[in-house]
Coordinates of C-alpha atoms and ligand atoms in Angstrom, one line a residue:
X261 CA 136.6 -4.0 -31.8
X262 CA 133.3 -4.2 -33.2
X263 CA 132.3 -3.7 -36.8
X264 CA 130.2 -1.5 -38.4
X265 CA 129.2 -2.8 -42.7
X266 CA 127.0 -0.6 -45.1
X267 CA 125.7 -3.7 -47.1
X268 CA 122.8 -3.9 -50.0
X269 CA 120.5 -7.5 -49.3
X270 CA 117.2 -8.5 -50.7
X271 CA 113.6 -8.4 -48.7
X272 CA 113.9 -11.1 -47.1
X273 CA 117.6 -11.3 -45.7
X274 CA 116.3 -7.8 -44.8
X275 CA 113.8 -9.7 -42.9
X276 CA 115.1 -12.4 -40.9
X277 CA 118.0 -12.2 -38.8
X278 CA 119.5 -15.9 -38.5
X279 CA 119.9 -15.5 -42.8
X280 CA 121.3 -11.8 -41.9
X281 CA 124.0 -13.8 -39.9
X282 CA 124.6 -16.1 -43.2
X283 CA 124.9 -13.3 -45.6
X284 CA 127.3 -11.6 -42.7
X285 CA 129.1 -14.4 -41.5
X286 CA 129.7 -15.0 -45.5
X287 CA 130.5 -11.3 -45.9
X288 CA 132.8 -10.8 -43.7
X289 CA 134.8 -14.8 -43.7
X290 CA 134.0 -15.6 -40.3
X291 CA 132.1 -18.6 -39.0
X292 CA 128.7 -17.7 -38.4
X293 CA 128.7 -19.6 -34.7
X294 CA 131.9 -16.2 -34.5
X295 CA 128.7 -14.1 -34.7
X296 CA 127.5 -13.3 -31.2
X297 CA 125.5 -10.2 -32.2
X298 CA 124.2 -8.0 -35.3
X299 CA 122.9 -4.8 -35.0
X300 CA 121.0 -2.8 -37.1
X301 CA 121.9 1.1 -37.5
X302 CA 120.0 2.3 -40.3
X303 CA 117.2 0.8 -42.6
X304 CA 115.6 2.0 -46.3
X305 CA 114.1 0.9 -49.1
X306 CA 116.3 0.8 -52.8
X307 CA 113.6 -0.1 -55.6
X308 CA 115.2 2.3 -58.0
X309 CA 116.0 -1.0 -59.9
X310 CA 113.3 -4.5 -61.0
X311 CA 116.0 -6.0 -58.3
X312 CA 114.4 -4.2 -55.0
X313 CA 117.2 -3.6 -52.4
X314 CA 117.2 -3.4 -48.8
X315 CA 120.4 -0.8 -47.6
X316 CA 121.8 -1.6 -44.1
X317 CA 123.7 -0.4 -41.9
X318 CA 125.3 -2.3 -39.2
X319 CA 127.2 -3.4 -36.8
X320 CA 128.3 -7.0 -35.8
X321 CA 129.5 -7.7 -32.5
X322 CA 132.1 -11.4 -32.5
X323 CA 132.7 -13.5 -29.4
X324 CA 134.4 -11.8 -26.9
X325 CA 133.7 -8.3 -28.1
X326 CA 132.1 -6.6 -25.1
X327 CA 128.5 -5.9 -26.7
X328 CA 125.3 -4.9 -24.0
X329 CA 121.8 -4.8 -24.7
X330 CA 121.3 -0.8 -23.7
X331 CA 117.5 0.4 -23.2
X332 CA 116.7 3.7 -23.6
X333 CA 115.5 5.4 -20.5
X334 CA 113.2 8.2 -19.5
X335 CA 115.7 11.4 -18.6
X336 CA 115.7 12.3 -14.5
X337 CA 112.4 14.2 -13.6
X338 CA 112.2 16.9 -10.4
X339 CA 109.4 16.4 -8.9
X340 CA 108.2 20.5 -10.0
X341 CA 104.6 20.8 -7.7
X342 CA 105.9 23.1 -6.8
X343 CA 108.1 25.5 -9.2
X344 CA 107.1 28.3 -10.7
X345 CA 104.3 27.8 -13.2
X346 CA 103.9 28.3 -16.6
X347 CA 101.0 28.4 -18.5
X348 CA 101.0 25.8 -21.9
X349 CA 98.1 26.5 -24.1
X350 CA 97.3 22.9 -25.8
X351 CA 98.1 18.9 -25.7
X352 CA 99.7 18.3 -29.4
X353 CA 103.4 16.7 -29.3
X354 CA 104.8 21.0 -29.3
X355 CA 102.5 21.7 -25.9
X356 CA 103.3 18.1 -24.4
X357 CA 107.0 17.8 -25.2
X358 CA 107.6 21.6 -24.1
X359 CA 105.2 20.2 -20.8
X360 CA 108.4 16.9 -21.0
X361 CA 111.0 19.7 -21.4
X362 CA 109.8 22.3 -18.9
X363 CA 109.7 19.4 -16.1
X364 CA 113.7 18.4 -16.8
X365 CA 114.2 22.3 -16.8
X366 CA 112.7 22.2 -12.6
X367 CA 109.1 24.2 -13.8
X368 CA 105.8 23.9 -13.8
X369 CA 103.7 22.8 -16.8
X370 CA 99.8 23.9 -16.7
X371 CA 98.9 21.9 -19.4
X372 CA 95.3 23.5 -20.6
X373 CA 93.4 21.7 -23.1
X374 CA 90.7 22.5 -25.4
X375 CA 89.4 18.7 -26.0
X376 CA 88.7 15.4 -23.8
X377 CA 92.0 12.6 -23.4
X378 CA 92.6 9.8 -26.4
X379 CA 89.9 7.5 -25.0
X380 CA 87.1 10.5 -24.6
X381 CA 87.9 11.3 -28.0
X382 CA 87.0 8.5 -30.1
X383 CA 83.8 9.0 -28.8
X384 CA 83.4 11.7 -30.5
X385 CA 85.4 10.9 -34.0
X386 CA 82.7 7.7 -34.3
X387 CA 79.8 10.9 -34.0
X388 CA 82.2 12.8 -37.2
X389 CA 82.6 9.4 -39.0
X390 CA 79.1 8.5 -38.2
X391 CA 76.8 10.9 -37.5
X392 CA 78.6 13.7 -39.4
X393 CA 78.2 15.3 -35.5
X394 CA 82.0 17.5 -35.5
X395 CA 81.9 18.6 -31.8
X396 CA 84.1 22.2 -31.9
X397 CA 86.5 21.2 -29.4
X398 CA 86.7 17.0 -29.7
X399 CA 87.6 15.9 -32.8
X400 CA 91.1 14.5 -35.2
X401 CA 92.4 18.6 -35.2
X402 CA 92.0 18.6 -31.5
X403 CA 91.9 16.8 -27.9
X404 CA 94.7 15.6 -26.5
X405 CA 97.6 15.1 -28.9
X406 CA 96.7 16.8 -31.2
X407 CA 96.3 16.5 -34.5
X408 CA 98.7 13.6 -34.7
X409 CA 97.6 11.3 -32.0
X410 CA 95.0 9.8 -35.4
X411 CA 97.4 9.9 -37.9
X412 CA 100.3 7.8 -39.8
X413 CA 102.7 8.8 -36.7
X414 CA 105.2 9.2 -39.9
X415 CA 108.1 11.0 -38.1
X416 CA 110.5 11.9 -40.5
X417 CA 111.2 15.5 -40.6
X418 CA 112.8 18.7 -42.7
X419 CA 114.7 19.7 -39.9
X420 CA 117.5 19.2 -40.5
X421 CA 119.4 19.1 -36.6
X422 CA 119.7 15.6 -35.6
X423 CA 120.6 16.0 -32.7
X424 CA 117.5 17.1 -31.7
X425 CA 114.6 14.7 -33.7
X426 CA 117.6 11.9 -32.8
X427 CA 116.2 12.7 -28.6
X428 CA 112.4 13.2 -29.5
X429 CA 112.7 9.7 -31.4
X430 CA 114.1 8.9 -28.1
X431 CA 111.7 9.9 -26.4
X432 CA 108.9 8.5 -28.2
X433 CA 110.7 4.8 -27.7
X434 CA 111.4 5.4 -23.9
X435 CA 107.2 6.3 -23.9
X436 CA 106.9 2.5 -25.7
X437 CA 107.5 3.6 -29.4
X438 CA 109.2 0.4 -31.1
X439 CA 113.0 1.0 -31.5
X440 CA 112.5 0.6 -35.7
X441 CA 111.7 4.2 -36.2
X442 CA 115.5 4.9 -34.7
X443 CA 116.2 2.6 -37.3
X444 CA 113.8 3.0 -40.5
X445 CA 114.8 6.1 -42.9
X446 CA 111.2 6.9 -42.5
X447 CA 109.4 5.9 -39.7
X448 CA 106.0 6.3 -38.8
X449 CA 104.5 4.8 -35.1
X450 CA 100.8 4.3 -36.4
X451 CA 97.0 5.7 -35.0
X452 CA 96.6 2.3 -33.5
X453 CA 99.5 3.0 -31.1
X454 CA 99.8 6.2 -31.2
X455 CA 96.7 6.9 -28.1
X456 CA 98.9 4.6 -25.0
X457 CA 102.6 7.1 -26.3
X458 CA 100.4 10.0 -25.8
X459 CA 98.6 8.4 -22.2
X460 CA 102.2 7.7 -21.0
X461 CA 103.6 11.1 -22.1
X462 CA 100.5 12.6 -20.2
X463 CA 100.7 10.3 -16.8
X464 CA 104.3 11.4 -16.6
X465 CA 103.7 15.5 -16.4
X466 CA 101.3 14.2 -13.7
X467 CA 103.8 12.0 -11.8
X468 CA 106.3 14.3 -11.4
X469 CA 104.0 17.5 -10.6
X470 CA 102.6 18.9 -13.1
X471 CA 99.1 19.7 -14.1
X472 CA 96.9 18.4 -17.5
X473 CA 93.5 20.1 -17.7
X474 CA 91.4 18.5 -20.5
X475 CA 87.9 20.5 -21.4
X476 CA 89.8 23.9 -21.1
X477 CA 89.6 26.0 -24.1
X478 CA 91.4 29.1 -23.6
X479 CA 88.9 31.7 -24.5
X480 CA 91.5 35.4 -23.9
X481 CA 95.2 35.8 -22.7
X482 CA 95.3 38.2 -19.7
X483 CA 98.0 40.9 -20.8
X484 CA 99.0 43.7 -19.2
X485 CA 101.5 47.1 -20.1
X486 CA 102.2 44.1 -23.5
X487 CA 103.3 41.7 -20.7
X488 CA 101.6 38.4 -20.0
X489 CA 99.4 38.1 -16.6
X490 CA 98.0 34.2 -17.2
X491 CA 94.8 33.3 -19.5
X492 CA 90.8 32.9 -19.2
X493 CA 89.2 29.7 -19.3
X494 CA 86.0 29.1 -21.3
X495 CA 84.0 28.8 -17.7
X496 CA 85.1 31.8 -16.6
X497 CA 88.3 31.1 -14.6
X498 CA 91.6 32.9 -14.4
X499 CA 94.5 31.0 -13.8
X500 CA 97.8 33.7 -13.5
X501 CA 101.5 33.6 -15.0
X502 CA 103.9 35.7 -16.7
X503 CA 105.1 32.9 -18.8
X504 CA 102.9 31.4 -20.9
X505 CA 103.2 28.8 -24.0
X506 CA 100.6 29.0 -27.1
X507 CA 100.7 25.5 -29.2
X508 CA 97.2 25.8 -30.1
X509 CA 97.9 24.5 -33.3
X510 CA 96.7 25.2 -37.2
X511 CA 92.4 24.9 -36.4
X512 CA 92.6 26.6 -33.3
X513 CA 90.6 29.9 -35.7
X514 CA 89.4 31.4 -32.4
X515 CA 93.2 32.1 -31.1
X516 CA 93.9 33.8 -34.4
X517 CA 91.0 36.5 -33.7
X518 CA 91.1 35.9 -30.6
X519 CA 95.1 38.0 -30.6
X520 CA 93.8 40.1 -33.9
X521 CA 91.1 41.5 -32.0
X522 CA 93.9 41.9 -29.0
X523 CA 95.9 43.9 -32.0
X524 CA 98.5 41.4 -30.5
X525 CA 100.9 40.8 -33.7
X526 CA 100.1 38.9 -36.0
X527 CA 100.3 38.2 -40.3
X528 CA 99.0 36.0 -42.7
X529 CA 101.2 33.0 -44.2
X530 CA 101.1 31.0 -47.5
X531 CA 99.9 27.0 -47.2
X532 CA 99.1 24.9 -49.5
X533 CA 96.2 23.9 -50.4
X534 CA 94.6 20.4 -52.7
X535 CA 92.6 17.6 -52.9
X536 CA 93.7 13.4 -51.4
X537 CA 94.3 10.9 -53.8
X538 CA 93.2 8.0 -52.9
X539 CA 94.9 4.4 -54.9
X540 CA 94.5 0.8 -54.1
X541 CA 97.6 0.1 -52.7
X542 CA 98.0 -3.2 -54.5
X543 CA 98.4 -0.1 -57.7
X544 CA 101.3 2.1 -56.0
X545 CA 103.3 -1.0 -54.7
X546 CA 102.8 -2.1 -58.1
X547 CA 104.4 1.2 -59.5
X548 CA 106.5 2.1 -57.1
X549 CA 108.1 -2.0 -56.7
X550 CA 107.8 -2.4 -61.1
X551 CA 105.7 -5.7 -59.2
X552 CA 102.8 -6.8 -60.1
X553 CA 102.9 -8.5 -56.2
X554 CA 104.1 -6.5 -53.5
X555 CA 105.7 -9.9 -51.4
X556 CA 105.6 -10.6 -47.8
X557 CA 109.2 -8.7 -47.1
X558 CA 108.0 -5.2 -48.2
X559 CA 106.5 -3.0 -47.1
X560 CA 103.5 -0.9 -48.7
X561 CA 104.7 2.0 -50.9
X562 CA 105.1 4.5 -49.7
X563 CA 105.3 7.6 -53.2
X564 CA 106.5 11.3 -52.3
X565 CA 106.1 13.8 -55.8
X566 CA 106.6 17.2 -56.8
X567 CA 106.4 19.5 -59.9
X568 CA 106.1 22.1 -61.2
X569 CA 103.1 23.1 -62.7
X570 CA 102.4 26.6 -64.7
X571 CA 105.4 28.5 -61.6
X572 CA 103.4 26.6 -58.5
X573 CA 104.6 23.9 -56.7
X574 CA 101.9 20.6 -57.0
X575 CA 103.2 18.0 -54.5
X576 CA 101.9 14.7 -52.7
X577 CA 101.7 15.4 -48.6
X578 CA 101.4 13.7 -45.8
X579 CA 101.5 10.5 -48.4
X580 CA 99.5 7.0 -46.1
X581 CA 100.8 3.8 -47.3
X582 CA 97.7 1.4 -46.4
X583 CA 95.8 4.4 -44.6
X584 CA 92.7 5.3 -44.3
X585 CA 90.7 9.6 -45.1
X586 CA 89.7 11.1 -42.1
X587 CA 86.7 14.0 -41.5
X588 CA 89.1 16.5 -40.0
X589 CA 87.3 19.2 -40.5
X590 CA 86.8 21.6 -36.4
X591 CA 83.2 23.2 -37.0
X592 CA 80.6 22.7 -38.3
X593 CA 79.9 23.4 -41.6
X594 CA 83.2 22.3 -43.5
X595 CA 85.0 19.8 -44.9
X596 CA 88.4 18.7 -44.9
X597 CA 90.3 15.3 -45.3
X598 CA 93.2 14.3 -43.7
X599 CA 94.8 10.8 -44.0
X600 CA 95.8 8.1 -41.4
X601 CA 97.6 5.0 -40.9
X602 CA 97.5 2.2 -38.7
X603 CA 101.2 0.5 -36.9
X604 CA 100.7 -2.2 -40.3
X605 CA 99.6 0.2 -43.2
X606 CA 97.2 -3.3 -43.8
X607 CA 94.7 -1.4 -45.4
X608 CA 94.0 -1.7 -49.2
X609 CA 93.8 2.3 -50.0
X610 CA 96.3 4.4 -50.4
X611 CA 96.1 7.8 -49.5
X612 CA 97.8 11.1 -50.0
X613 CA 97.1 14.9 -49.9
X614 CA 98.2 16.5 -53.2
X615 CA 98.3 20.4 -53.3
X616 CA 99.9 23.0 -54.2
X617 CA 101.9 26.1 -52.8
X618 CA 100.4 29.1 -52.6
X619 CA 101.3 32.9 -52.1
X620 CA 99.9 36.0 -50.3
X621 CA 98.6 37.1 -53.3
X622 CA 96.0 34.7 -53.6
X623 CA 94.3 36.0 -50.7
X624 CA 93.6 39.4 -52.1
X625 CA 89.8 38.6 -52.5
X626 CA 89.7 38.3 -48.4
X627 CA 92.7 40.9 -47.7
X628 CA 90.1 43.2 -46.2
X629 CA 90.0 39.9 -43.3
X630 CA 93.9 41.5 -42.9
X631 CA 96.1 38.5 -41.3
X632 CA 92.6 36.6 -40.8
X633 CA 92.7 36.8 -45.4
X634 CA 94.4 33.5 -45.6
X635 CA 93.0 31.6 -43.0
X636 CA 89.0 32.9 -44.1
X637 CA 90.7 31.9 -47.6
X638 CA 91.0 28.8 -45.9
X639 CA 87.6 28.6 -44.6
X640 CA 85.4 29.7 -47.3
X641 CA 87.0 26.7 -49.8
X642 CA 86.2 24.1 -47.0
X643 CA 82.2 25.4 -46.2
X644 CA 81.8 25.5 -50.2
X645 CA 82.7 21.8 -50.4
X646 CA 80.5 21.0 -47.4
X647 CA 78.2 23.0 -49.4
X648 CA 78.8 21.1 -52.9
X649 CA 78.8 17.5 -51.3
X650 CA 75.0 18.0 -49.3
X651 CA 75.5 20.0 -46.3
X652 CA 77.1 16.6 -43.8
X653 CA 80.7 15.3 -43.3
X654 CA 80.3 13.5 -46.9
X655 CA 83.1 15.0 -49.2
X656 CA 83.3 16.4 -52.9
X657 CA 84.2 13.5 -54.7
X658 CA 85.8 12.3 -58.8
X659 CA 87.4 10.5 -60.9
X660 CA 90.8 11.5 -61.4
X661 CA 90.8 11.4 -65.2
X662 CA 87.0 12.8 -65.1
X663 CA 88.3 15.2 -62.8
X664 CA 91.6 16.7 -65.6
X665 CA 88.3 16.4 -68.3
X666 CA 86.1 18.2 -66.0
X667 CA 83.4 16.2 -66.3
X668 CA 81.5 14.8 -63.7
X669 CA 82.0 10.8 -62.0
X670 CA 79.0 8.6 -63.4
X671 CA 79.5 7.1 -59.9
X672 CA 82.0 7.0 -57.3
X673 CA 83.2 3.8 -56.0
X674 CA 82.6 3.2 -51.8
X675 CA 86.5 5.0 -50.4
X676 CA 87.9 4.7 -47.2
X677 CA 86.6 8.3 -46.0
X678 CA 83.6 6.4 -43.8
X679 CA 81.2 9.1 -43.6
X680 CA 80.9 9.1 -47.4
X681 CA 81.7 11.4 -51.2
X682 CA 78.8 12.9 -53.1
X683 CA 80.3 13.1 -56.9
X684 CA 80.9 17.2 -58.0
X685 CA 82.8 18.2 -60.6
X686 CA 85.9 19.5 -58.3
X687 CA 87.1 22.9 -59.6
X688 CA 84.0 23.9 -58.8
X689 CA 85.4 23.7 -55.3
X690 CA 88.4 25.6 -56.2
X691 CA 89.0 29.1 -57.3
X692 CA 89.8 28.3 -60.9
X693 CA 93.7 28.9 -61.3
X694 CA 93.5 26.3 -58.6
X695 CA 91.9 23.3 -60.4
X696 CA 93.6 24.7 -63.8
X697 CA 97.2 23.7 -61.9
X698 CA 96.0 20.6 -60.0
X699 CA 94.5 19.0 -64.1
X700 CA 97.5 19.8 -65.7
X701 CA 99.2 18.4 -62.4
X702 CA 98.2 15.2 -62.3
X703 CA 98.8 14.8 -65.9
X704 CA 102.6 15.3 -65.2
X705 CA 102.2 12.7 -62.1
X706 CA 101.3 10.4 -64.6
X707 CA 104.0 10.6 -66.7
X708 CA 106.5 10.8 -63.8
X709 CA 104.5 7.8 -62.1
X710 CA 102.7 5.8 -64.5
X711 CA 99.8 4.4 -64.1
X712 CA 99.3 7.2 -61.5
X713 CA 96.5 8.7 -63.4
X714 CA 93.4 6.5 -63.3
X715 CA 90.0 6.5 -63.0
X716 CA 90.1 4.3 -60.5
X717 CA 92.6 7.2 -58.1
X718 CA 89.3 9.0 -56.4
X719 CA 90.1 12.7 -55.3
X720 CA 87.9 13.9 -52.0
X721 CA 88.2 17.5 -51.3
X722 CA 89.8 19.6 -50.2
X723 CA 93.0 18.8 -48.5
X724 CA 93.5 22.8 -46.9
X725 CA 95.0 22.3 -43.0
X726 CA 98.3 21.2 -44.4
X727 CA 100.0 24.5 -42.5
X728 CA 99.0 27.2 -40.4
X729 CA 97.4 30.1 -42.5
X730 CA 98.8 33.0 -39.7
X731 CA 102.6 33.6 -38.5
X732 CA 102.4 34.7 -34.8
X733 CA 105.3 36.5 -35.1
X734 CA 108.4 36.2 -33.0
X735 CA 112.1 37.0 -31.6
X736 CA 114.6 34.2 -33.6
X737 CA 116.8 34.0 -30.1
X738 CA 114.5 34.2 -27.5
X739 CA 111.9 32.6 -29.0
X740 CA 109.5 35.6 -27.1
X741 CA 106.5 36.7 -29.5
X742 CA 107.9 40.7 -30.8
X743 CA 105.1 42.7 -28.7
X744 CA 104.8 40.4 -25.8
X745 CA 106.2 39.5 -23.1
X746 CA 106.1 36.6 -21.7
X747 CA 104.7 34.9 -24.6
X748 CA 106.0 32.1 -26.9
X749 CA 104.3 31.4 -29.6
X750 CA 105.2 28.1 -30.2
X751 CA 104.7 25.3 -32.8
X752 CA 102.1 24.8 -35.9
X753 CA 100.3 27.4 -35.7
X754 CA 102.9 29.5 -34.6
X755 CA 104.1 28.0 -37.9
X756 CA 107.1 26.8 -36.2
X757 CA 106.5 23.3 -37.2
X758 CA 105.6 21.4 -40.2
X759 CA 104.5 17.7 -38.7
X760 CA 104.6 16.0 -35.1
X761 CA 108.7 15.7 -35.0
X762 CA 109.3 19.5 -35.5
X763 CA 106.6 20.6 -33.6
X764 CA 107.5 18.5 -30.8
X765 CA 112.1 20.2 -31.3
X766 CA 109.5 23.6 -31.2
X767 CA 107.8 22.7 -27.6
X768 CA 110.9 21.6 -26.2
X769 CA 113.0 25.2 -27.9
X770 CA 110.5 27.6 -26.0
X771 CA 110.3 25.6 -22.9
X772 CA 114.1 26.2 -22.4
X773 CA 114.0 28.9 -23.3
X774 CA 111.8 30.5 -21.3
X775 CA 114.0 28.7 -17.8
X776 CA 116.8 30.9 -19.9
X777 CA 114.5 33.5 -19.5
X778 CA 113.8 33.0 -15.6
X779 CA 117.3 32.5 -14.5
Ligands
FAD268 C1 95.1 13.5 -39.7 C2 96.4 13.9 -39.2 C3 97.0 13.3 -40.0 C4 98.8 13.2 -39.5 N1 99.2 13.0 -39.7 C5 101.4 12.9 -39.6 C6 102.0 12.4 -40.0 O1 101.7 11.1 -40.4 N2 103.2 13.4 -39.0 C7 103.9 14.0 -39.0 O2 104.5 14.5 -38.5 N3 102.1 15.6 -38.7 C8 101.0 14.6 -40.2 N4 99.8 15.5 -39.2 C9 100.4 16.9 -39.2 C10 100.1 17.3 -37.9 O3 99.9 16.2 -36.6 C11 100.4 18.5 -37.2 O4 102.1 19.0 -37.8 C12 101.3 18.7 -35.3 O5 100.2 17.2 -34.9 C13 101.3 20.0 -34.7 O6 101.8 19.6 -33.2 P1 101.4 20.4 -32.4 O7 101.6 20.8 -31.3 O8 101.6 22.5 -33.1 O9 99.5 21.1 -33.0 P2 99.0 20.6 -32.4 O10 98.3 19.1 -32.6 O11 97.7 20.8 -33.9 O12 97.7 20.8 -31.0 C14 97.8 21.7 -30.8 C15 96.2 21.5 -29.5 O13 96.6 22.6 -28.7 C16 94.4 22.7 -28.4 N5 93.7 23.6 -28.8 C17 93.5 24.4 -29.6 N6 93.2 25.7 -28.8 C18 92.7 25.8 -27.8 C19 92.6 26.4 -27.0 N7 92.1 27.8 -27.1 N8 93.1 26.4 -25.6 C20 93.0 25.3 -25.1 N9 93.7 23.8 -26.0 C21 93.9 24.2 -27.7 C22 93.9 21.3 -30.0 O14 92.6 20.8 -29.4 C23 95.1 20.9 -30.2 O15 95.7 19.8 -29.3 C24 98.6 15.0 -39.2 C25 97.4 15.6 -38.9 C26 95.7 15.1 -38.8 C27 95.1 16.4 -39.0

C-alpha cells in the first residue's frame, strides 16, 4: 500500500527530489532504490523557529505498488452554440468561471466585457504608467480577466468549502497553471503567467459555442415587470435574454449608479481603506525568517498582520512579496494603488495594502448619496490623493516613521510605483480619525514585527479598492436579485466574493442556479 507521511524537512531537502528520497528512505527504513515515486500532497513553511522547516505531506510508492501519473483534465464541455442564451456581464474571474460552468451545463454564455483582450490591455497599462492616461474601459481593473489578470494571482481564500476551492484550482491547472498551486499552502500564479491562462479560458468558451465580446460596455439593463429582458451596450445595441449574470467587479461605479437610478435595490456596504506600504524584500525576509540572508531554498517571505487599534481592525491586505505597486485608477482624476508580483516574486521590494475596516457610520457625510454613500466616500479620497500628488498618476507618498510623526518626508526614494511619487503629509488624504488609527497602527505593527516600522518603508495612498462599497442583494437560496427576476448579481462587485478564487466560485454558483431555475 502506498504510504502517506507527514514530515518536517529543511528547505534544501524539500526543494530537491533526490535529497527528499534519501531522507524518506531513512525514515521508512527502505533503500532509495526501493522507492518508485514520491508525490507531494501539501507543502507549507514553518518559520516559527530560527531553523526554518518545511512541512510536507507526501505519498510514497514503493516498487511494485500501482502508481500512475495523473493529468488534470478539463470537464467534458458540450457544444452550446444553439443552446439557450445567458448574458454574462464582465469577464473577470466571476464572469469567466460562470461562462465555463454554463457551457458544462449546456447553456450558451454571451460574455460582454467593456475592456480589451489581455494583449490589447497591456498598451493601456503602459499608458497609465508612462503617460498618466487612464482609459476608463481598459486599465488594471477593467479588461479581459478582470482585476485579477495583472495581479499577484494569490489563490488563497477564506472560502470554507474545500471542494469548491479545489475544483477552481484544478480548472486553473487544466488551463495551464502549475500543479504546485494544488500543493502549496499559499498558492499564487504571478502576473506573467495569468494572461495566457485567461486567454485559454476565453478560447475554450468560444470553441464550445459561447461568445465573448470585448469593447462592449453595458450601459443599461432592460427590465419589464420586474423581470430582466436584456441589456443595451454603449453603441445602443440590444442583446435580449431573460437570464443575466452581473459580474462587473467592485470598480464598476457606472453600474452601481445605473442600478440606483433605475431603483433596482442596492445597499451601501462597509469596506476597508488605507495605504500601500513598500519595504525592501530583504528586510521582510530578515524579519520573517530571522536571518540576514534568505538563502537559495526559501521563497521571498510574505507577511500577514492584524491589530485592533482604537476599536478598529487594521490589517495587511493582498501582500505581494517581490512585487510592484500598480496604479489602479479606473477614471481620470483619481489615484488608486494595489500590487502585483511575477510568478518568481523576484522584484527587490515587498508591498502590502495596510487597511482599516470602515463602518457604515463613516459614510455619514455622504448620506445624501443613499446606497452610494460608501462609493462616494471612496471616490472623494481617491480624488483628494490625485489633487495632492499633482493631478497626474503620481501617488502621495511618505516615509513610514515620518507619517507616524506627522512630518513631511524630506525626500522619497524611488519606489516600484512607476508613475512616480509626490512627498506629502499623508494625513491630508484621509479623514482625521483614519489617519490617527493608521499612525497608531504602524507603531503597533513595529512592536510585533521588529524592524517593520522604519523610515526606509514608503507609504503610498490610497489603497481603496479592497472590496465593493455596494452590495446588490440577492436571495441566498436562488442567488437571484431580491426584486428583479432573472438578474444574478455575482462576484466581488455584488458583494459576494473577495479575491480571485471566491469570485470564480461565485460565478460557478450563479451558473448552477440559472440552470436549476431553467429546469
Ligand atoms: C492589482 C490587483 C491585484 C490583485 N491581486 C489579487 C491576488 O493576488 N489575489 C486575489 O485573490 N485577488 C487579487 N485582486 C482582487 C481580484 O482581482 C478580484 O477580487 C477579482 O478579480 C474579482 O473578480 P470579479 O470577477 O468579481 O470582478 P472583476 O475581476 O473586477 O471583473 C469585473 C469585470 O467586469 C467588467 N465590467 C465592468 N463594468 C462593465 C460594464 N458596464 N460592461 C461590461 N463589462 C464591465 C470589467 O472590465 C472587469 O473585467 C487584485 C486586484 C488588483 C486590481
